[in-house]
Coordinates of C-alpha atoms in Angstrom, one line a residue:
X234 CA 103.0 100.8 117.3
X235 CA 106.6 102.9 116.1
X236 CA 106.8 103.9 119.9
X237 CA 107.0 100.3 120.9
X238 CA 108.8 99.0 118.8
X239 CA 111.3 101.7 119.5
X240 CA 111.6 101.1 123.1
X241 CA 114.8 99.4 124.2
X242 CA 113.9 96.1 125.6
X243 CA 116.0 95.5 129.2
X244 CA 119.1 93.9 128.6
X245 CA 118.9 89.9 129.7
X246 CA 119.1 88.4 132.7
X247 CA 122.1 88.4 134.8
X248 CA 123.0 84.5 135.8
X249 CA 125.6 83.2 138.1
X250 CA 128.6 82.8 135.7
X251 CA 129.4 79.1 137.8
X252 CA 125.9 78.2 136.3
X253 CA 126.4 74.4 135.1
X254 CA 126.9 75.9 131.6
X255 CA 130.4 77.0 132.3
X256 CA 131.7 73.3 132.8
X257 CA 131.6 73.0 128.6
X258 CA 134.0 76.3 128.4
X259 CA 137.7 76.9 128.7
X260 CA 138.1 77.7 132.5
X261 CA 139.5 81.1 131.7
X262 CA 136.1 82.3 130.8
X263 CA 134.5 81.5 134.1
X264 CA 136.4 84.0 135.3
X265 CA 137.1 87.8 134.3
X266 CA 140.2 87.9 131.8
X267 CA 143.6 88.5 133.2
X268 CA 146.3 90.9 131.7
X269 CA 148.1 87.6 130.6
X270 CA 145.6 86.3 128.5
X271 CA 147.6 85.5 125.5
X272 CA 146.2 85.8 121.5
X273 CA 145.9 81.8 121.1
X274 CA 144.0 81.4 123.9
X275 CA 142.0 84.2 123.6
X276 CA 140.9 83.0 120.2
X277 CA 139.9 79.8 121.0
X278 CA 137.7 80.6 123.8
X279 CA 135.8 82.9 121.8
X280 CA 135.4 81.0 118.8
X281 CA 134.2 78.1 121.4
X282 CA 131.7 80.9 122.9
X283 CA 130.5 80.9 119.1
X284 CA 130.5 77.6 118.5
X285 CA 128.3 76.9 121.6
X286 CA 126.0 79.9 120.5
X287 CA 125.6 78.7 117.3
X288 CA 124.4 74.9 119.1
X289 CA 122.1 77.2 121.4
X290 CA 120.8 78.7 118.2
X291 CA 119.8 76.0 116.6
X292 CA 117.9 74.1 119.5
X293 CA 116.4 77.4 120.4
X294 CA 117.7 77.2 124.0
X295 CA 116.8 80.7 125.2
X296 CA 117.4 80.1 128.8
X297 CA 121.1 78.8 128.4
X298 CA 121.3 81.3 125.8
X299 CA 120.7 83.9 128.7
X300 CA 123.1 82.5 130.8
X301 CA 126.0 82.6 128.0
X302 CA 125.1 86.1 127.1
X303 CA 125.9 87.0 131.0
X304 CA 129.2 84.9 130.8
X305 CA 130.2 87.3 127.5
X306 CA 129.6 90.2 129.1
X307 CA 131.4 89.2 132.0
X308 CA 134.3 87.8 130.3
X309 CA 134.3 91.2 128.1
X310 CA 134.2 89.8 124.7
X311 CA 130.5 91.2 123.8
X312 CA 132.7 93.6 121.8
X313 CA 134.2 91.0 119.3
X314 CA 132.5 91.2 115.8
X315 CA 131.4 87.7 115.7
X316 CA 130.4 87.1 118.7
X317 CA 127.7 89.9 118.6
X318 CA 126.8 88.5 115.2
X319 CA 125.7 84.9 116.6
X320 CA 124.1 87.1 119.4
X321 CA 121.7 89.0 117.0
X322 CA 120.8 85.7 115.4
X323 CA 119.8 83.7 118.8
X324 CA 118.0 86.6 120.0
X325 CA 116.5 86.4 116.0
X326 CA 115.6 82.8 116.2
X327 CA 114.5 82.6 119.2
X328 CA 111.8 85.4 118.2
X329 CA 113.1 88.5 120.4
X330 CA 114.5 90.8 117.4
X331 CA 114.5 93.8 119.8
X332 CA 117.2 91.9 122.2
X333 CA 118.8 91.4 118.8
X334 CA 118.4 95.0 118.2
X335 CA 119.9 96.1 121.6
X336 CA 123.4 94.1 121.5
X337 CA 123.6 96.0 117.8
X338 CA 123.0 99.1 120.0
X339 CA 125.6 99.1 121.9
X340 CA 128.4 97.1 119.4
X341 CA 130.8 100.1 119.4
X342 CA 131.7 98.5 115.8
X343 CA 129.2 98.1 113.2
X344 CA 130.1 95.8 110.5
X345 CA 128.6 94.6 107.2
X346 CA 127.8 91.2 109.4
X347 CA 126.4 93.0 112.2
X348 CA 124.1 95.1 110.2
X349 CA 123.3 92.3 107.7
X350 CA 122.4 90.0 111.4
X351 CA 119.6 93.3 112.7
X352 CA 118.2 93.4 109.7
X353 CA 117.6 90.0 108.7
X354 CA 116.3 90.0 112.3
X355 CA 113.8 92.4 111.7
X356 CA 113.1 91.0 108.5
X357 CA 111.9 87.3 109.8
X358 CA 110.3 88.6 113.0
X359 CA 107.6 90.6 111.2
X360 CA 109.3 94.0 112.2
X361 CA 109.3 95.4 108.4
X362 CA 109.5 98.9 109.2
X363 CA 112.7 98.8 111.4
X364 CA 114.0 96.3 108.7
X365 CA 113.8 98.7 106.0
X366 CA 114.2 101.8 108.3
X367 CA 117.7 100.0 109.6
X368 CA 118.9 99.3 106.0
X369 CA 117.6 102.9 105.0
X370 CA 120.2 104.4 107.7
X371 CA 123.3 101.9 106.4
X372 CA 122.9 103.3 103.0
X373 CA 122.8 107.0 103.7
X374 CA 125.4 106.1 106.2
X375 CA 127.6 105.2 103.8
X376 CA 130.2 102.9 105.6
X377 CA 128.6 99.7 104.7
X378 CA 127.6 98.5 101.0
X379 CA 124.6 96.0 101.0
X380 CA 125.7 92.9 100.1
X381 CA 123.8 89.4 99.1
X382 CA 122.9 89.1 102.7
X383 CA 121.7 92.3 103.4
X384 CA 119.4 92.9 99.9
X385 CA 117.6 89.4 100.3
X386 CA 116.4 90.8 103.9
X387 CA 115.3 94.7 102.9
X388 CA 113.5 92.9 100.2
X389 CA 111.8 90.2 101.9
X390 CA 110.5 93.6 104.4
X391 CA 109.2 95.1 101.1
X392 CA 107.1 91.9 100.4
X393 CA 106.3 92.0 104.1
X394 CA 104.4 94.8 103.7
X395 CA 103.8 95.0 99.8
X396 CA 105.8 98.0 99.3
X397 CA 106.7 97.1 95.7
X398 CA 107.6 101.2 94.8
X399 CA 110.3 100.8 97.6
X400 CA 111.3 97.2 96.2
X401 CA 111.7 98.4 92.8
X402 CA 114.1 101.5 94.2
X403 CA 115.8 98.7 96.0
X404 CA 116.3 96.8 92.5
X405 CA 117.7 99.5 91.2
X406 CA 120.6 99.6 93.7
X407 CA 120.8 96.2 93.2
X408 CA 121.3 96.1 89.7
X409 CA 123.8 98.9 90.0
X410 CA 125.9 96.8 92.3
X411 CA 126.3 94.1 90.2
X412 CA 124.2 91.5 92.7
X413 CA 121.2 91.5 89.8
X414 CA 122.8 87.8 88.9
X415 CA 122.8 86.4 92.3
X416 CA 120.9 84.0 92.8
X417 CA 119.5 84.7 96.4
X418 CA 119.5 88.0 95.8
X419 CA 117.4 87.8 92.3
X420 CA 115.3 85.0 93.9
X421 CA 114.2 87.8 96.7
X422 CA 113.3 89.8 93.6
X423 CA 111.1 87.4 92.0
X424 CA 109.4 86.5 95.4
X425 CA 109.0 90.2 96.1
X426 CA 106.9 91.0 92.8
X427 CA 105.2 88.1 93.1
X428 CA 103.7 88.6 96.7
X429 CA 103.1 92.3 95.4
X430 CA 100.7 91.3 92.6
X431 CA 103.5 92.1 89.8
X432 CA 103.6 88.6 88.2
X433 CA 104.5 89.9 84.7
X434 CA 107.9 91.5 86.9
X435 CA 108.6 88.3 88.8
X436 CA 108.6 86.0 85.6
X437 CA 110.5 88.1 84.0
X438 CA 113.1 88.2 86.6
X439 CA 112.7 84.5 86.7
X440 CA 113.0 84.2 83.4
X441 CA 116.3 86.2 83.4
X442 CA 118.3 84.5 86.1
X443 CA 121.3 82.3 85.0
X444 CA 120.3 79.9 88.4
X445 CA 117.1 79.4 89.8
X446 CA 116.7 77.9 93.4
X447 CA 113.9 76.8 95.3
X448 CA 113.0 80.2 97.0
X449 CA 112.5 81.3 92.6
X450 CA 110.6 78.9 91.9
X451 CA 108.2 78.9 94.9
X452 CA 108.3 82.6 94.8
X453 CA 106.6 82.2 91.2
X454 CA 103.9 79.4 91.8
X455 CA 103.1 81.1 94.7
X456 CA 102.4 84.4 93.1
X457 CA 100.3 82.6 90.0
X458 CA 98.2 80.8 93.1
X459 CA 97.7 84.5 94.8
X460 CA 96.3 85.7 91.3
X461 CA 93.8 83.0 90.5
X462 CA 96.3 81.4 87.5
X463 CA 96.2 78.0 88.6
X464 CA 97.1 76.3 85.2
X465 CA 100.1 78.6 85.7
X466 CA 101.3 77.5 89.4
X467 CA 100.3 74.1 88.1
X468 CA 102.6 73.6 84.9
X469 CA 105.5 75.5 86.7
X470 CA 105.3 73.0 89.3
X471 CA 105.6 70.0 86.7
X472 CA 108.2 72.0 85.3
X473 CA 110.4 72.2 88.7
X474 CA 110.0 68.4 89.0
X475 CA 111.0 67.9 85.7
X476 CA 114.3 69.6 85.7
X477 CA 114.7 67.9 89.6
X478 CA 114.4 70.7 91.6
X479 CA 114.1 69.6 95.5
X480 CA 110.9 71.4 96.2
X481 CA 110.4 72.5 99.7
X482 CA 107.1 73.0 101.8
X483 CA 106.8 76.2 100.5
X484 CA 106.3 74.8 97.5
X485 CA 104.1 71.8 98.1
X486 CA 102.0 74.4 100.2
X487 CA 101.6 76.6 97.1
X488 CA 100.7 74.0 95.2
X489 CA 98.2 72.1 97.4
X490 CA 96.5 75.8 97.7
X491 CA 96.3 75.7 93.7
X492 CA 94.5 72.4 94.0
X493 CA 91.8 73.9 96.6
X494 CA 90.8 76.6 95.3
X495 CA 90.3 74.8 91.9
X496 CA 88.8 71.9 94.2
X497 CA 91.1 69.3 92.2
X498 CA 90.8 66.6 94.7
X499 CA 92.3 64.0 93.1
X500 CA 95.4 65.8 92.3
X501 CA 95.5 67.3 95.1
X502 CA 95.9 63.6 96.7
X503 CA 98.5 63.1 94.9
X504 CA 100.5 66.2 95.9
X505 CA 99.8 65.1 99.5
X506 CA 101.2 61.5 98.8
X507 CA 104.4 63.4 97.0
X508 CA 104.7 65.4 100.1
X509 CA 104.4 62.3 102.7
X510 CA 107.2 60.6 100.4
X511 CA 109.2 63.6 100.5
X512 CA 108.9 64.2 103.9
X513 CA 107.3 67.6 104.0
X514 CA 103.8 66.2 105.5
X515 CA 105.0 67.6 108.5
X516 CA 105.5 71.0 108.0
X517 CA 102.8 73.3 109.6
X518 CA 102.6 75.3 105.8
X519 CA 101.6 72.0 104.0
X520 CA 99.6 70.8 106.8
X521 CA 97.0 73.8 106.8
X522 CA 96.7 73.7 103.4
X523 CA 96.1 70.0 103.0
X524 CA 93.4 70.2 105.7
X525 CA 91.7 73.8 103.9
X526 CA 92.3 71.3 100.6
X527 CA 90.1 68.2 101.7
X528 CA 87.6 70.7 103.6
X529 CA 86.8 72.5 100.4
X530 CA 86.2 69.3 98.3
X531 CA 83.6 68.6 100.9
X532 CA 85.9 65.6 102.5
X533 CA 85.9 67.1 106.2
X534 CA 87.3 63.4 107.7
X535 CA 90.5 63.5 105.8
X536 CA 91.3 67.1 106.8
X537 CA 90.5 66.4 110.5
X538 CA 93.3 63.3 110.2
X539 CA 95.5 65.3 109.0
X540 CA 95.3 67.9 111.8
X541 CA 95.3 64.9 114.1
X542 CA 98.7 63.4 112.2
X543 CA 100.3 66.4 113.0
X544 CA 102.9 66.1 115.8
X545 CA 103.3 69.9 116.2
X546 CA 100.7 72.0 115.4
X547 CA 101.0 75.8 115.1
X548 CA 98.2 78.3 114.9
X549 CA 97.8 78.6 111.4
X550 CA 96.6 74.7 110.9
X551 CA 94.4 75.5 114.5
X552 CA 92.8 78.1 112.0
X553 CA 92.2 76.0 109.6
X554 CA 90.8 73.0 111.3
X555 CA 88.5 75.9 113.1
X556 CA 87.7 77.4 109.4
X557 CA 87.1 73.6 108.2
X558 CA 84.4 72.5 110.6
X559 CA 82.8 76.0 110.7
X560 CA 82.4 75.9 106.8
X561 CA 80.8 72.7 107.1
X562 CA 78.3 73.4 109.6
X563 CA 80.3 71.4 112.1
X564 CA 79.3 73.8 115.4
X565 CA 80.1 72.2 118.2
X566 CA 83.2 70.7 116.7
X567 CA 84.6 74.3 115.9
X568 CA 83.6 75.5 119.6
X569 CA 85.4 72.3 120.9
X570 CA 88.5 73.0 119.2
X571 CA 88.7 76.2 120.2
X572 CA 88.2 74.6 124.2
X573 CA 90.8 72.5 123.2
X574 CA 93.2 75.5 121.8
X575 CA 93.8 77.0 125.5
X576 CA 94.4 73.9 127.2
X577 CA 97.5 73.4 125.4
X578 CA 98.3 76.8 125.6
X579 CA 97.6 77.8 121.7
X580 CA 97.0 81.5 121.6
X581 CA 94.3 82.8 119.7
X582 CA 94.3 85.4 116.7
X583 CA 91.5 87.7 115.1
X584 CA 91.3 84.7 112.5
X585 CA 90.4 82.5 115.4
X586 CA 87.3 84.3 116.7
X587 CA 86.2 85.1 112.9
X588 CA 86.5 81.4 112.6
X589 CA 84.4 81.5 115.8
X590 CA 81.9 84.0 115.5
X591 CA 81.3 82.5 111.7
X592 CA 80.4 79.3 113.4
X593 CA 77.8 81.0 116.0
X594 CA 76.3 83.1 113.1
X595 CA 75.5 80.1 110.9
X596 CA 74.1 77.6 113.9
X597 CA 71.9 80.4 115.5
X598 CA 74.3 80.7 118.9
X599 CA 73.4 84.1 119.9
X600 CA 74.6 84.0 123.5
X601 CA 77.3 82.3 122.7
X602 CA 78.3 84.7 119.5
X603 CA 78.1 87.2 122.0
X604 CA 80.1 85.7 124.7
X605 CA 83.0 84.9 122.1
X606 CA 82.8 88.7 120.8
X607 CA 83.1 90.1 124.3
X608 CA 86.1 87.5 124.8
X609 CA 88.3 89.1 122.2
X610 CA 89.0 91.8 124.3
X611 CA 90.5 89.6 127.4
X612 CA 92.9 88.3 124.9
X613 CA 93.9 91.9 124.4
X614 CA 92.7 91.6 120.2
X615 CA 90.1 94.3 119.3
X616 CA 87.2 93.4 117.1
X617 CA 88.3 94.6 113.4
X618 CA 85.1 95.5 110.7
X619 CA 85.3 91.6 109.9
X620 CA 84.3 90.6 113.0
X621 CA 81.6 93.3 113.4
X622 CA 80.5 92.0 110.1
X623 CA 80.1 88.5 111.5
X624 CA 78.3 89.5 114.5
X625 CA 76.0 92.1 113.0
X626 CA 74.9 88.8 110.7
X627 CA 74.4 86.9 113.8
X628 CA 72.0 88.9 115.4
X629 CA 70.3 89.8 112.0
X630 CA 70.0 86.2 111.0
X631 CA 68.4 85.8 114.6
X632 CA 65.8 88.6 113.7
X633 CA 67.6 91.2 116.7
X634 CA 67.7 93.9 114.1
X635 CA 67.7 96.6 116.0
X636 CA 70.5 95.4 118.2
X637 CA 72.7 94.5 115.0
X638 CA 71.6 98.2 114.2
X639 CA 72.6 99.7 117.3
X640 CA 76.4 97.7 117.4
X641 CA 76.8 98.9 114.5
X642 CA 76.3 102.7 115.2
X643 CA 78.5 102.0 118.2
X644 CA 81.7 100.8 115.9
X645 CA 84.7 102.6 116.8
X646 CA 85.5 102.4 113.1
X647 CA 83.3 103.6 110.6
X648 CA 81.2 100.5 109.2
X649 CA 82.3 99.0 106.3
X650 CA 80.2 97.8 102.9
X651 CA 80.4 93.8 104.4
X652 CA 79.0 95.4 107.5
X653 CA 76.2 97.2 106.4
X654 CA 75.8 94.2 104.0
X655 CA 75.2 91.9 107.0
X656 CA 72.2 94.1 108.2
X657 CA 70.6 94.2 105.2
X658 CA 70.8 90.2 104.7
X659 CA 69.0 90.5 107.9
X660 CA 66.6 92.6 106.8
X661 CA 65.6 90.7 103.8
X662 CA 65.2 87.6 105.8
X663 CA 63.0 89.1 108.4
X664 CA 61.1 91.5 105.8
X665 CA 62.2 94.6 107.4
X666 CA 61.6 96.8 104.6
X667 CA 61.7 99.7 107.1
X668 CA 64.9 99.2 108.0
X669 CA 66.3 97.6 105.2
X670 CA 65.5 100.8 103.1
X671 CA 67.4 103.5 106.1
X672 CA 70.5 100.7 105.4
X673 CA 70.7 101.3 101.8
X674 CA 70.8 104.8 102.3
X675 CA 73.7 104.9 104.8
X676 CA 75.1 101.9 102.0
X677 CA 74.7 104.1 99.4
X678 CA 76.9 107.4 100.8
X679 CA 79.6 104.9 101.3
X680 CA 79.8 105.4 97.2
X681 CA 81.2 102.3 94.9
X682 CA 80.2 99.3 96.3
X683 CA 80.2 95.4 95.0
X684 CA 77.8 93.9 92.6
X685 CA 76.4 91.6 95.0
X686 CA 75.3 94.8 97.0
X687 CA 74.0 97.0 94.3
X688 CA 71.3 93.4 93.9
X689 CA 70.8 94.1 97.5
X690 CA 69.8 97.8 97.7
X691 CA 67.9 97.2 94.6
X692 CA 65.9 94.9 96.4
X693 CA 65.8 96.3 99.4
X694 CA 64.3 99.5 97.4
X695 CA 61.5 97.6 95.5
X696 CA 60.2 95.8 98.7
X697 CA 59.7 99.4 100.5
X698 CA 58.0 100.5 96.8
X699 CA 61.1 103.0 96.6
X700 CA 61.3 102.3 92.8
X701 CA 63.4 105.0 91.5
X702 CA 66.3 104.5 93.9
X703 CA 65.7 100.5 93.3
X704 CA 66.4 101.4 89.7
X705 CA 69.3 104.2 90.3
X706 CA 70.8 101.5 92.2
X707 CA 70.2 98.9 88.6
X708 CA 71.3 101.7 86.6
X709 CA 74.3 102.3 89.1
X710 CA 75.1 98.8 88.2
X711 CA 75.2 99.4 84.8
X712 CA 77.5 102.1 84.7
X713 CA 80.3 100.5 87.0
X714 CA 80.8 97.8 84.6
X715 CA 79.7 95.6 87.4
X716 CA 78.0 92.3 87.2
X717 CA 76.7 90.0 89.8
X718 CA 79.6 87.3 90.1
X719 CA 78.1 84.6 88.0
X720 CA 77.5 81.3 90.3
X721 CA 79.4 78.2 88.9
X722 CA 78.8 74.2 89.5
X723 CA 81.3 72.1 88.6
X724 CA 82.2 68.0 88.8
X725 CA 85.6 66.2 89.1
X726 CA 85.4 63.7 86.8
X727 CA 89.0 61.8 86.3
X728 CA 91.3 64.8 85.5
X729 CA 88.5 66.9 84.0
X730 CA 86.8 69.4 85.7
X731 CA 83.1 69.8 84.1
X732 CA 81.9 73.7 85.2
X733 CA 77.9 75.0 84.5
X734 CA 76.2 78.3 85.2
X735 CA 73.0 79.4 84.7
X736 CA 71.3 79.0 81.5
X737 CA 74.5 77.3 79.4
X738 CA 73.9 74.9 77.3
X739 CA 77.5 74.6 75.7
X740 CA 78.0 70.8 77.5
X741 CA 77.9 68.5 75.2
X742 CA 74.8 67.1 77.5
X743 CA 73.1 69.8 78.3
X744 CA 70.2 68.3 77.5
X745 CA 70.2 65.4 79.8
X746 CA 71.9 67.7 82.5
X747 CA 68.7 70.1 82.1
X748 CA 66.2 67.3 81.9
X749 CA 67.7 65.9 85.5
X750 CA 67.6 69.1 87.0
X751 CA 64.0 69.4 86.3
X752 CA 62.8 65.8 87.8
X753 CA 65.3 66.9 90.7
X754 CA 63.1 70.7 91.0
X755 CA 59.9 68.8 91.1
X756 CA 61.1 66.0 93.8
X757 CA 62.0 69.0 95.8
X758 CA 58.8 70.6 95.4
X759 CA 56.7 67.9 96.4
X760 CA 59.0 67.8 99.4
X761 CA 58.3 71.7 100.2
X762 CA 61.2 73.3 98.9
X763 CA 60.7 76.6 97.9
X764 CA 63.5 78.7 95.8
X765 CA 64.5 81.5 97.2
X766 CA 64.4 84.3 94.5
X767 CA 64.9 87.1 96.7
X768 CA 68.8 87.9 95.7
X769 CA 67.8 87.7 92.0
X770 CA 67.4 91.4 90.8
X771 CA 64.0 92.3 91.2
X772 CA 61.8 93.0 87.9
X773 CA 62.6 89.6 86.7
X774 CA 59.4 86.9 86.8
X775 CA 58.7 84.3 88.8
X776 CA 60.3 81.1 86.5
X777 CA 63.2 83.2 84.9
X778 CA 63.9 83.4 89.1
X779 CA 63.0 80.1 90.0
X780 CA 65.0 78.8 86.7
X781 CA 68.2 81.1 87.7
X782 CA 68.1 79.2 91.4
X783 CA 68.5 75.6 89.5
X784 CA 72.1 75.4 88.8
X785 CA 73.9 76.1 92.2

């Protein structure tokens, strides 16, 4: 990936310089300069040739952009500081960072704009390496100081790709320069250690700064939403309102995320009708969340109106519309939508066809699981262990067990612990002990695994009478510290949020709670429901099972 990214890209396009463009500049720059051109005149025309760049910048017009870029070079000014500056940023925003890396190339002159330009390029095009590689080169050398342009975008690359050793070497130079009290350059910090896991190094950078922006704030909630801290992101975000912060939808998105994975429908309502009177309803980032929001407090409708509300939709809410309906069962809807994708043009991603292939798995859709697996590769995206995963469950839940077992020996990775997972589900619903018992040996020389595995080869063990490993695989258990993830019900009730798992009785009704449970077991019994004990560790009786199954 290094090599390509190293290539030089060709240069752009060569246009006729009496292209329509030309009629908005001075008529001395549809022409080569002539000896006489004097300093005023000079001046203006390039600071016009700016001014127009910056316009083509901002509208993202990359084909007049093209054309101005061939009347530069023709007119000889490609050499002038700022002009190569607004160059690097048009090839930036108009997502070519290695056109932005060539005019840097061949500036004869690099300044601290110029290198602040590439690597901030670099930076918001998902080119970490060269962003960090670029600023590694400045600093050794030595010309060029960062400044609080060039930190924010070497740190932002460090998020990028969770490099927080290299982030914390950066802080260092930064509190050495002085910048430690900037406040872009601390609110990079603070984002940095927060999308690295290091929330107890973000607040207290927070903490510290004298001024706190919006990118500080976000930078927080978001990291308290990554880690699960929802009271956290919540009460910071009451905070930023408080003190009349103008959130953006970087924010809002953080927040509505908070609100879904706690399933807090109702305030996550309200969020949404903060972010429609603020405006940021539009914005792709609150979008997705908002639909992934509604879809997991089961309100499917409202997520797919809020896809439909959006004027421009980018891939991210296509995902999660596609992750929406496939989490709800909704099959043909999520094989629609993906119809519907390439008739506007929307290119897919690997989170696409896991979306996909999740879909196929759950409805039964063999053939056309298989016919979406073999598609990833005309799209030029190679199947990762997630999508072997999802297609090894397909053809397990099917009962085509040894075809899951055969793509699976034919990976070009080595299978992961979800992988061989998938088999063995698919084993235990078919009553392949056979089988089931060769996967947990190839499970178990993979070495630590998850809790909801170890129940699995346990299982697997005592249905092929294999009662020693079954138990080496309890006892395994045991000494990891491990414990099957305890399942949890909970109800929204007003702004409470009423959780149960098995066997509690610290609700303050837990006695009616059980005593509805139990009329609700034997309705379903008379209508033929029967529990399925099977991923309850085996050894355990019949009712402890069936009891362990009611609160789900």
């Amino acid at each position: 990936m290094l090599h390509r990214l190293h290539q030089q890209p060709p240069g752009p396009p060569q246009y006729d310089h009496c292209s329509p463009l030309n009629h908005s500049l001075p008529s001395s720059l549809s022409k080569p300069p002539q000896n006489a051109f004097n300093q005023s005149s000079f001046e203006g025309s390039y600071r016009h040739i700016c001014s127009v760049l910056v316009s083509l910048t901002r509208s993202r017009s990359l084909s007049k952009g093209l054309q101005l870029h061939s009347l530069i070079i023709k007119s000889s000014l490609q050499s002038i500081s700022l002009v190569a500056h607004h160059l690097i940023n048009f090839y930036s925003k108009c997502q070519l960072p290695l056109l932005s890396r060539q005019i840097f190339d061949e500036f004869p002159f690099k300044s601290a704009t110029t290198w602040s330009s590439v690597i901030s390029s670099f930076a918001q095009n998902e080119l970490p390496v060269l962003a960090l590689e670029f600023f590694r080169c400045m600093v050794g050398d030595g010309v060029v100081r960062p400044d609080d342009h060039i930190y924010p975008s070497a740190i932002k690359a460090c998020a990028t790709l969770s490099r927080v050793d290299v982030g914390r070497s950066i802080h260092g130079m930064v509190v050495n320069s002085g910048y430690d009290s900037d406040v872009f350059v601390g609110s990079s910090m603070v984002d940095m250690y927060a999308k690295c896991g290091e929330i107890w190094d973000a607040r207290k950078m927070f903490e510290e700064m004298p001024v706190k922006n919006v990118v500080s704030w976000s930078g927080m909630i978001y990291g308290y939403a990554q880690l699960g801290q929802n009271e956290e992101a919540l009460g910071l975000f009451k905070m930023a309102l408080e003190e009349g912060l103008d959130v953006n939808d970087f924010t809002f998105s953080s927040v509505v995320h908070v609100c879904g994975s706690s399933t807090l429908l109702e305030l996550g309502k309200q969020v949404h009708a903060l972010s429609v009177k603020l405006s940021y309803d539009s914005s792709s980032f609150v979008g997705s969340s908002l639909i992934s929001l509604y879809s997991k407090c089961g309100v499917i409708e409202e997520a797919h109106r809020v896809f439909d509300a959006m004027q421009i939709k980018n891939l991210g809410m296509w995902n999660a519309m596609l992750i929406a309906y496939a989490q709800h069962a909704h099959t043909s809807k999520v094989l629609n939508l993906f119809s519907r994708m390439g008739h506007v043009g929307m290119y897919p991603n690997f989170i696409t066809f896991l979306s996909v292939l999740y879909a196929c798995s759950h409805a039964g859709l063999v053939e056309e699981g298989k016919y979406y697996f073999g598609l990833m590769k005309t799209y030029g995206i190679q199947p990762r262990p997630q999508h072997y995963s999802s297609f090894v469950d397909l053809l397990g839940r099917a009962g085509k067990l040894q075809e899951a077992l055969k793509v699976v020996e034919e990976m070009p990775m080595e299978p992961t612990e979800s992988v061989w997972g998938a088999l063995l589900t698919g084993c235990r619903l078919h009553k392949n002990t056979e089988l089931a018992s060769y996967v947990a040996d190839r499970v178990f020389e993979l070495g630590p695994v998850s809790s909801g595995i170890y129940v699995l080869l346990s299982n697997a063990y005592a249905a092929a009478g294999r009662f020693e490993e079954a138990a080496k695989a309890r006892k395994m258990l045991r000494d990891a510290g491990l414990k099957k993830e305890t399942g949890l019900s909970w109800v929204e009730e007003g702004s409470r949020i009423h959780t149960f798992a098995v066997g509690e009785k610290r609700h303050p009704k837990w006695e009616e709670i059980y005593r509805k449970l139990e009329e609700l077991g034997e309705e379903m019994e008379r209508a033929g429901y029967v529990a399925d004990t099977s991923f309850v560790l085996q050894q355990v009786d019949g009712d402890e099972k069936n009891q362990s199954n009611q609160v789900s």
